[in-house]
Coordinates of C-alpha atoms in Angstrom, one line a residue:
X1 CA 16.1 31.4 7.2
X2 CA 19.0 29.7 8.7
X3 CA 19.2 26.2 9.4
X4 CA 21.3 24.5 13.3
X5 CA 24.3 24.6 11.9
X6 CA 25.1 20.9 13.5
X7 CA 22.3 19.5 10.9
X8 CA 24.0 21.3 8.7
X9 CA 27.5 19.7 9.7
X10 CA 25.4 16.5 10.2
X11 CA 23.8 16.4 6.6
X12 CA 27.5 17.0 4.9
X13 CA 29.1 14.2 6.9
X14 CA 26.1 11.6 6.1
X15 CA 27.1 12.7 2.2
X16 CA 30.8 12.2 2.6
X17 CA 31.0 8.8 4.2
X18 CA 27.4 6.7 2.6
X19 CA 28.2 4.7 -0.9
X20 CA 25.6 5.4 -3.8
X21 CA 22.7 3.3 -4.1
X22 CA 19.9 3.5 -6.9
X23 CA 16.2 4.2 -6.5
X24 CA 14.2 4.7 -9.4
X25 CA 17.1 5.2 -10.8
X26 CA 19.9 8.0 -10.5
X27 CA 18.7 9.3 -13.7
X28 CA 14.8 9.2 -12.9
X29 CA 15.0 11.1 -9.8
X30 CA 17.4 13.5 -11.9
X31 CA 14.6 13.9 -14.2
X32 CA 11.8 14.5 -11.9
X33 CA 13.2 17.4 -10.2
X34 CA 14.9 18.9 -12.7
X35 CA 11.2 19.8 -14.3
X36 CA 10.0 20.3 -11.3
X37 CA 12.6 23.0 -10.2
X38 CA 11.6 24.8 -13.7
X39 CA 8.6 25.1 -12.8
X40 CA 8.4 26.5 -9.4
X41 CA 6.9 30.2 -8.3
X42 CA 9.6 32.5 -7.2
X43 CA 8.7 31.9 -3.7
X44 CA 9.1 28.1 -4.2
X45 CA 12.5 28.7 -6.0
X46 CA 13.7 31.6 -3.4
X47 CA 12.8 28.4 -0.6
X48 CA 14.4 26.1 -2.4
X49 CA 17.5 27.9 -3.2
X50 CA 17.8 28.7 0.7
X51 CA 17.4 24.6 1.9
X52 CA 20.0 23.4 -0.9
X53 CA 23.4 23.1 0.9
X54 CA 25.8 25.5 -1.3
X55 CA 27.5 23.3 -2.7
X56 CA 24.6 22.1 -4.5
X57 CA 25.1 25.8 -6.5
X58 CA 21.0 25.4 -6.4
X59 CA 20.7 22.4 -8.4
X60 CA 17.9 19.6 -6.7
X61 CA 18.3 17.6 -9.1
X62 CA 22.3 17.0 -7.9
X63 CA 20.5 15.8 -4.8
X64 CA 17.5 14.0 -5.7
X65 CA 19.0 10.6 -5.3
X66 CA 20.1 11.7 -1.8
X67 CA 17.4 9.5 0.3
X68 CA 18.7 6.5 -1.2
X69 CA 22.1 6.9 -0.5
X70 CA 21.6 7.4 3.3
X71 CA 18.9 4.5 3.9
X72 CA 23.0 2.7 4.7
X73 CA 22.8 5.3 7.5
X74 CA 19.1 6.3 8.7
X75 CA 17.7 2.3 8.3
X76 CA 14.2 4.0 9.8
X77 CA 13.8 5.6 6.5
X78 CA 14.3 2.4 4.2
X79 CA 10.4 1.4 4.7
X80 CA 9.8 5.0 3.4
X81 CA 10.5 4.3 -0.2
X82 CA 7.8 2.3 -0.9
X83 CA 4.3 0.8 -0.5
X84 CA 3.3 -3.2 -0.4
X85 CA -0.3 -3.5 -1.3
X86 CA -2.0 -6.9 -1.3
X87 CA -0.9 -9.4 -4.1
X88 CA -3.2 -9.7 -7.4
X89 CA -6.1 -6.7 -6.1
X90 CA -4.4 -4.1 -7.8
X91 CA -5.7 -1.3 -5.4
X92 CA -4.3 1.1 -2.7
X93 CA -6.1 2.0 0.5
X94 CA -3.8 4.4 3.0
X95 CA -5.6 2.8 6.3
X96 CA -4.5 -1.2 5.1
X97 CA -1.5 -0.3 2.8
X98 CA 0.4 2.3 4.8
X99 CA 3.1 0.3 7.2
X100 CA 6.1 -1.1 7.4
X101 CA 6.6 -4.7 7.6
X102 CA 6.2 -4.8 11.6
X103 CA 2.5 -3.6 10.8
X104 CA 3.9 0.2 11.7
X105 CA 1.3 2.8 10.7
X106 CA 1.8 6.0 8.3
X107 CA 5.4 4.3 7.8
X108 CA 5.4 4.1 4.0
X109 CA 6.0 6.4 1.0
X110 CA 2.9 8.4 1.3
X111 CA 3.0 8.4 4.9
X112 CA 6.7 10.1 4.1
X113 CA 5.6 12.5 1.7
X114 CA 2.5 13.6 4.6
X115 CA 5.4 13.9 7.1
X116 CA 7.9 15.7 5.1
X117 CA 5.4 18.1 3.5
X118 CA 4.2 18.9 7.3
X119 CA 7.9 19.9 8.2
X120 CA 8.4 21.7 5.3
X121 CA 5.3 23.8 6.3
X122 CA 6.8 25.1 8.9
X123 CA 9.4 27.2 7.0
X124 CA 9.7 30.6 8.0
X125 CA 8.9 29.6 11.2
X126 CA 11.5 31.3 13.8
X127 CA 11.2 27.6 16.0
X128 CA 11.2 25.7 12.6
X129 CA 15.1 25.4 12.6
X130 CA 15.2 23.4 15.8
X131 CA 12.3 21.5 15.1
X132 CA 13.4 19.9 11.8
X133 CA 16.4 19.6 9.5
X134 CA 14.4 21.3 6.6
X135 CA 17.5 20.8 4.5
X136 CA 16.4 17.0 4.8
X137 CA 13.4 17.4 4.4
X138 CA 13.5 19.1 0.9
X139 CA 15.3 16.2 0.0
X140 CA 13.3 13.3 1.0
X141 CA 9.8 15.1 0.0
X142 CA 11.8 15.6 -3.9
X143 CA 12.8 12.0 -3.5
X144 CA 9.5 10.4 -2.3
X145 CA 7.4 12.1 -5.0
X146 CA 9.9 10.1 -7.8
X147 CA 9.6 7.0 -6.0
X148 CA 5.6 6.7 -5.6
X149 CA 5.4 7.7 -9.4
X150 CA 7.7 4.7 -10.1
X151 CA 4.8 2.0 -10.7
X152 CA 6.5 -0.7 -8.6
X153 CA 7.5 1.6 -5.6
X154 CA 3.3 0.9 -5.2
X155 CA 3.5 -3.2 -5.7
X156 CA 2.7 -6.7 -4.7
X157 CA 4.1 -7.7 -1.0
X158 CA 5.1 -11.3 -1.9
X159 CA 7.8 -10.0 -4.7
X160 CA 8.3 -6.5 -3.1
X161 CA 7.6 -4.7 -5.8
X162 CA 8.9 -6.9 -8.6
X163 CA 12.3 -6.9 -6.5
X164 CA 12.3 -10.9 -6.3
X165 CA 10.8 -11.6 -10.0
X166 CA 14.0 -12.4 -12.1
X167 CA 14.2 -11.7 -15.3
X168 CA 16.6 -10.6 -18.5
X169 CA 16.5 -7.1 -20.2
X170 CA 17.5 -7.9 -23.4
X171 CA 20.9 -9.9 -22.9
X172 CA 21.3 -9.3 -19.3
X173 CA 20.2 -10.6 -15.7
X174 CA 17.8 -8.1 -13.6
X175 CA 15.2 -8.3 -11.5
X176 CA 11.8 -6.8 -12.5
X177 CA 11.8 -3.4 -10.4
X178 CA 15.4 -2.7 -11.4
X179 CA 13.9 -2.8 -15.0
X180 CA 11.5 0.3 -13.9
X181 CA 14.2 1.7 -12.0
X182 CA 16.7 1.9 -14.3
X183 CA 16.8 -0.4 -17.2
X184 CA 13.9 1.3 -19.0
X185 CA 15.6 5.1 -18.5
X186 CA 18.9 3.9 -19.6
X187 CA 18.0 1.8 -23.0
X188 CA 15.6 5.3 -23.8
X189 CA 18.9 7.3 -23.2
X190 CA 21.1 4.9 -25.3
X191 CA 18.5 4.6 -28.3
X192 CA 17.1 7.8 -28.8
X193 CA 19.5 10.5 -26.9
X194 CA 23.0 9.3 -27.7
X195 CA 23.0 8.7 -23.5
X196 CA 22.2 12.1 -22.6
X197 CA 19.5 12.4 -20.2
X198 CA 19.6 16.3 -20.8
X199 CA 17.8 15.9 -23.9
X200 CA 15.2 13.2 -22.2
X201 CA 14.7 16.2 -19.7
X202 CA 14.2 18.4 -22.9
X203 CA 11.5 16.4 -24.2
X204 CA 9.8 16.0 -21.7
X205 CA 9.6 19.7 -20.9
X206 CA 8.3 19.9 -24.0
X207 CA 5.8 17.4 -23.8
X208 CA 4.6 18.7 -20.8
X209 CA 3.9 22.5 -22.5
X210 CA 2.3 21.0 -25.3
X211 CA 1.1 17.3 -26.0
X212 CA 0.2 16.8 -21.9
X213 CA -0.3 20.7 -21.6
X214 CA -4.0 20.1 -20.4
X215 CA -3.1 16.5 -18.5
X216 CA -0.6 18.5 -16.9
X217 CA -2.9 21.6 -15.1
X218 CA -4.7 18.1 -13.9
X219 CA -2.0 16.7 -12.5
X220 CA -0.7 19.7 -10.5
X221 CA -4.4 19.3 -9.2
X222 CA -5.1 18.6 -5.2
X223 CA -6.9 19.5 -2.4
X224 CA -5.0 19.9 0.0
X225 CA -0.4 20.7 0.1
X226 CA 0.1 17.2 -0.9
X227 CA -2.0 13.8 -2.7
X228 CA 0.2 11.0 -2.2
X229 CA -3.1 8.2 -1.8
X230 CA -3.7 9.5 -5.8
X231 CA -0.6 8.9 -7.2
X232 CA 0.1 5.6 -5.3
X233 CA -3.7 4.5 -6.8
X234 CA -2.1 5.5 -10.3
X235 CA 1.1 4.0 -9.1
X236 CA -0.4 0.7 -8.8
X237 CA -3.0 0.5 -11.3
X238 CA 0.1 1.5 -13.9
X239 CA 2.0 -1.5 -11.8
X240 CA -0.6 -4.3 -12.6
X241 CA -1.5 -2.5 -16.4
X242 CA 2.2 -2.7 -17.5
X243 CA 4.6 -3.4 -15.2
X244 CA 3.9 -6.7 -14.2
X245 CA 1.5 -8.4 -17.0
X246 CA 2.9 -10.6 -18.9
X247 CA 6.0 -11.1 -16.9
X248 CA 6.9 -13.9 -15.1
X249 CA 10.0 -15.7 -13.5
X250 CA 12.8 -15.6 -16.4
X251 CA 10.7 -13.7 -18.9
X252 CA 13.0 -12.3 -21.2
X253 CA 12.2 -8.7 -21.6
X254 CA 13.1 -7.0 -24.8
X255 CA 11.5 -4.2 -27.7
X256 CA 8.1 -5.3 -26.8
X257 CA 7.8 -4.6 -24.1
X258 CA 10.0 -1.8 -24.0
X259 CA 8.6 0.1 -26.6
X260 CA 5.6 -0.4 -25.0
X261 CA 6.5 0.7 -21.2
X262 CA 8.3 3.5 -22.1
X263 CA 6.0 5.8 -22.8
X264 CA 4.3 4.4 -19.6
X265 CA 7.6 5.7 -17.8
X266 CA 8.1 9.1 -19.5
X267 CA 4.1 9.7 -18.3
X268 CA 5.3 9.0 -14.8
X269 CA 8.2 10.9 -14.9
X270 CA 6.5 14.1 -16.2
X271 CA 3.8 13.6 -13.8
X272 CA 6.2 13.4 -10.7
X273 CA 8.1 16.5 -11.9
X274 CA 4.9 18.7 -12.3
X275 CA 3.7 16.9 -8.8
X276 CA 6.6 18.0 -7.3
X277 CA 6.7 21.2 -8.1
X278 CA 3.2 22.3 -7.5
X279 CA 3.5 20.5 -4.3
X280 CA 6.3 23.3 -3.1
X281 CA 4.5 25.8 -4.7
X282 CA 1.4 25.4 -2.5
X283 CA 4.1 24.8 0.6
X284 CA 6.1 27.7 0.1
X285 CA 3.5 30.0 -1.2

């Protein structure tokens, strides 16, 4: 399938010129789809080998943290990242929590990954390549998926997900949903990979064909191509659970709680992986 070749020229200018910015987290995203491209049928894999640019030499995970680095240059798609749900309930509902902050419907994460997983339906479609940028969208669905398995990409509206709660990791100044972004990823890394995130992605694998071998043929689960209103319920039930308790304005966050939320994180991450790739296998066929 071939793709306008002005989106094309399009998508390689946006990556030139926009600066790097961090979702949940460089490394996270890294993570998610590099299980999930493991993972896909050879349909899924053929598809996805087709939509990466070339210089990507077929690697999604080189270009999972894509979606963050143009929100500088498509500011629609900054709502997209995320969900605000109402403070202290602790639940998601698509029809009250799905909008962006001028009340905008279907204008949130999961309202992204419905979109994108629509487009991306289309492929194969002779019309498809003037229709949408499926290059694009490949990269937003893979992004979108990591960020609504981030527990505070699903949080409370008055701190935006734990974005205005300050805190310390350990020596250090942060605010609570750069903790969950990054922090958390990067102090497993140091402490128990010698910072490489090549053996996290290892161990998860692992993990994920043994210890959470059943969990994970549950977690692949849906009804229809895509379940983004399940895993933002998850999202914030895991957000209220263990991201937020027992923090508060200057907490000082250390091996408690670390210890403790990590295994909350690599849960997530292995889920999104496996979510992500079952989702394109049921797109692509």
């Amino acid at each position: 399938m071939k793709l306008c070749k002005i989106h094309i020229l399009t998508f390689v200018a946006i990556l030139l010129l926009i600066p790097v910015a961090h979702g949940w987290g460089v490394d996270g995203h890294l993570i998610t789809c590099r299980i999930a491209q493991a993972r896909l049928s050879k349909a899924a894999a053929d598809a996805v080998s087709q939509l990466l640019p070339a210089y990507a030499d077929n690697d999604l995970g080189s270009l999972c943290s894509w979606a963050d680095r143009v929100k500088f240059r498509y500011h629609w798609s900054s709502a997209l990242h995320y969900i605000d749900t109402p403070d202290n309930l602790c639940t998601y509902q698509y029809n009250r929590d799905c909008k962006d902050e001028d009340g905008i419907l279907d204008r949130c994460v999961a309202g992204a990954i419905n979109n994108y997983t629509n487009q991306l339906l289309t492929y194969g479609d002779d019309n498809s390549a003037s229709q949408y940028n499926l290059t694009e969208a490949l990269l937003f669905l893979s992004h979108y998926i990591g960020d609504i398995h981030q527990p505070l990409h699903v949080g409370f509206t008055s701190d935006r997900g734990g974005n205005t709660i300050d805190v310390h990791w350990y020596t250090r100044k942060a605010v609570l949903h750069h903790v969950w972004d990054d922090n958390i990823i990067e102090t497993a890394e140091e402490r128990f990979y010698d910072s490489n995130v090549d053996e996290l992605i290892n161990t998860l694998q692992k993990n994920i064909t043994t210890v959470w071998a059943n969990q994970a043929k549950a977690w692949e689960a849906c009804s229809k191509t895509a379940c983004p209103d399940v895993y933002a319920s998850e999202g914030i039930k895991a957000a209220c659970d263990w991201a937020y308790k027992g923090v508060g304005e200057g907490s000082v966050l250390e091996d408690d709680y670390f210890l403790s939320r990590y295994p909350v994180v690599n849960m997530r991450l292995a889920q999104g992986g496996v979510r992500l790739a079952a989702t394109f296998n049921r797109i692509f066929g």
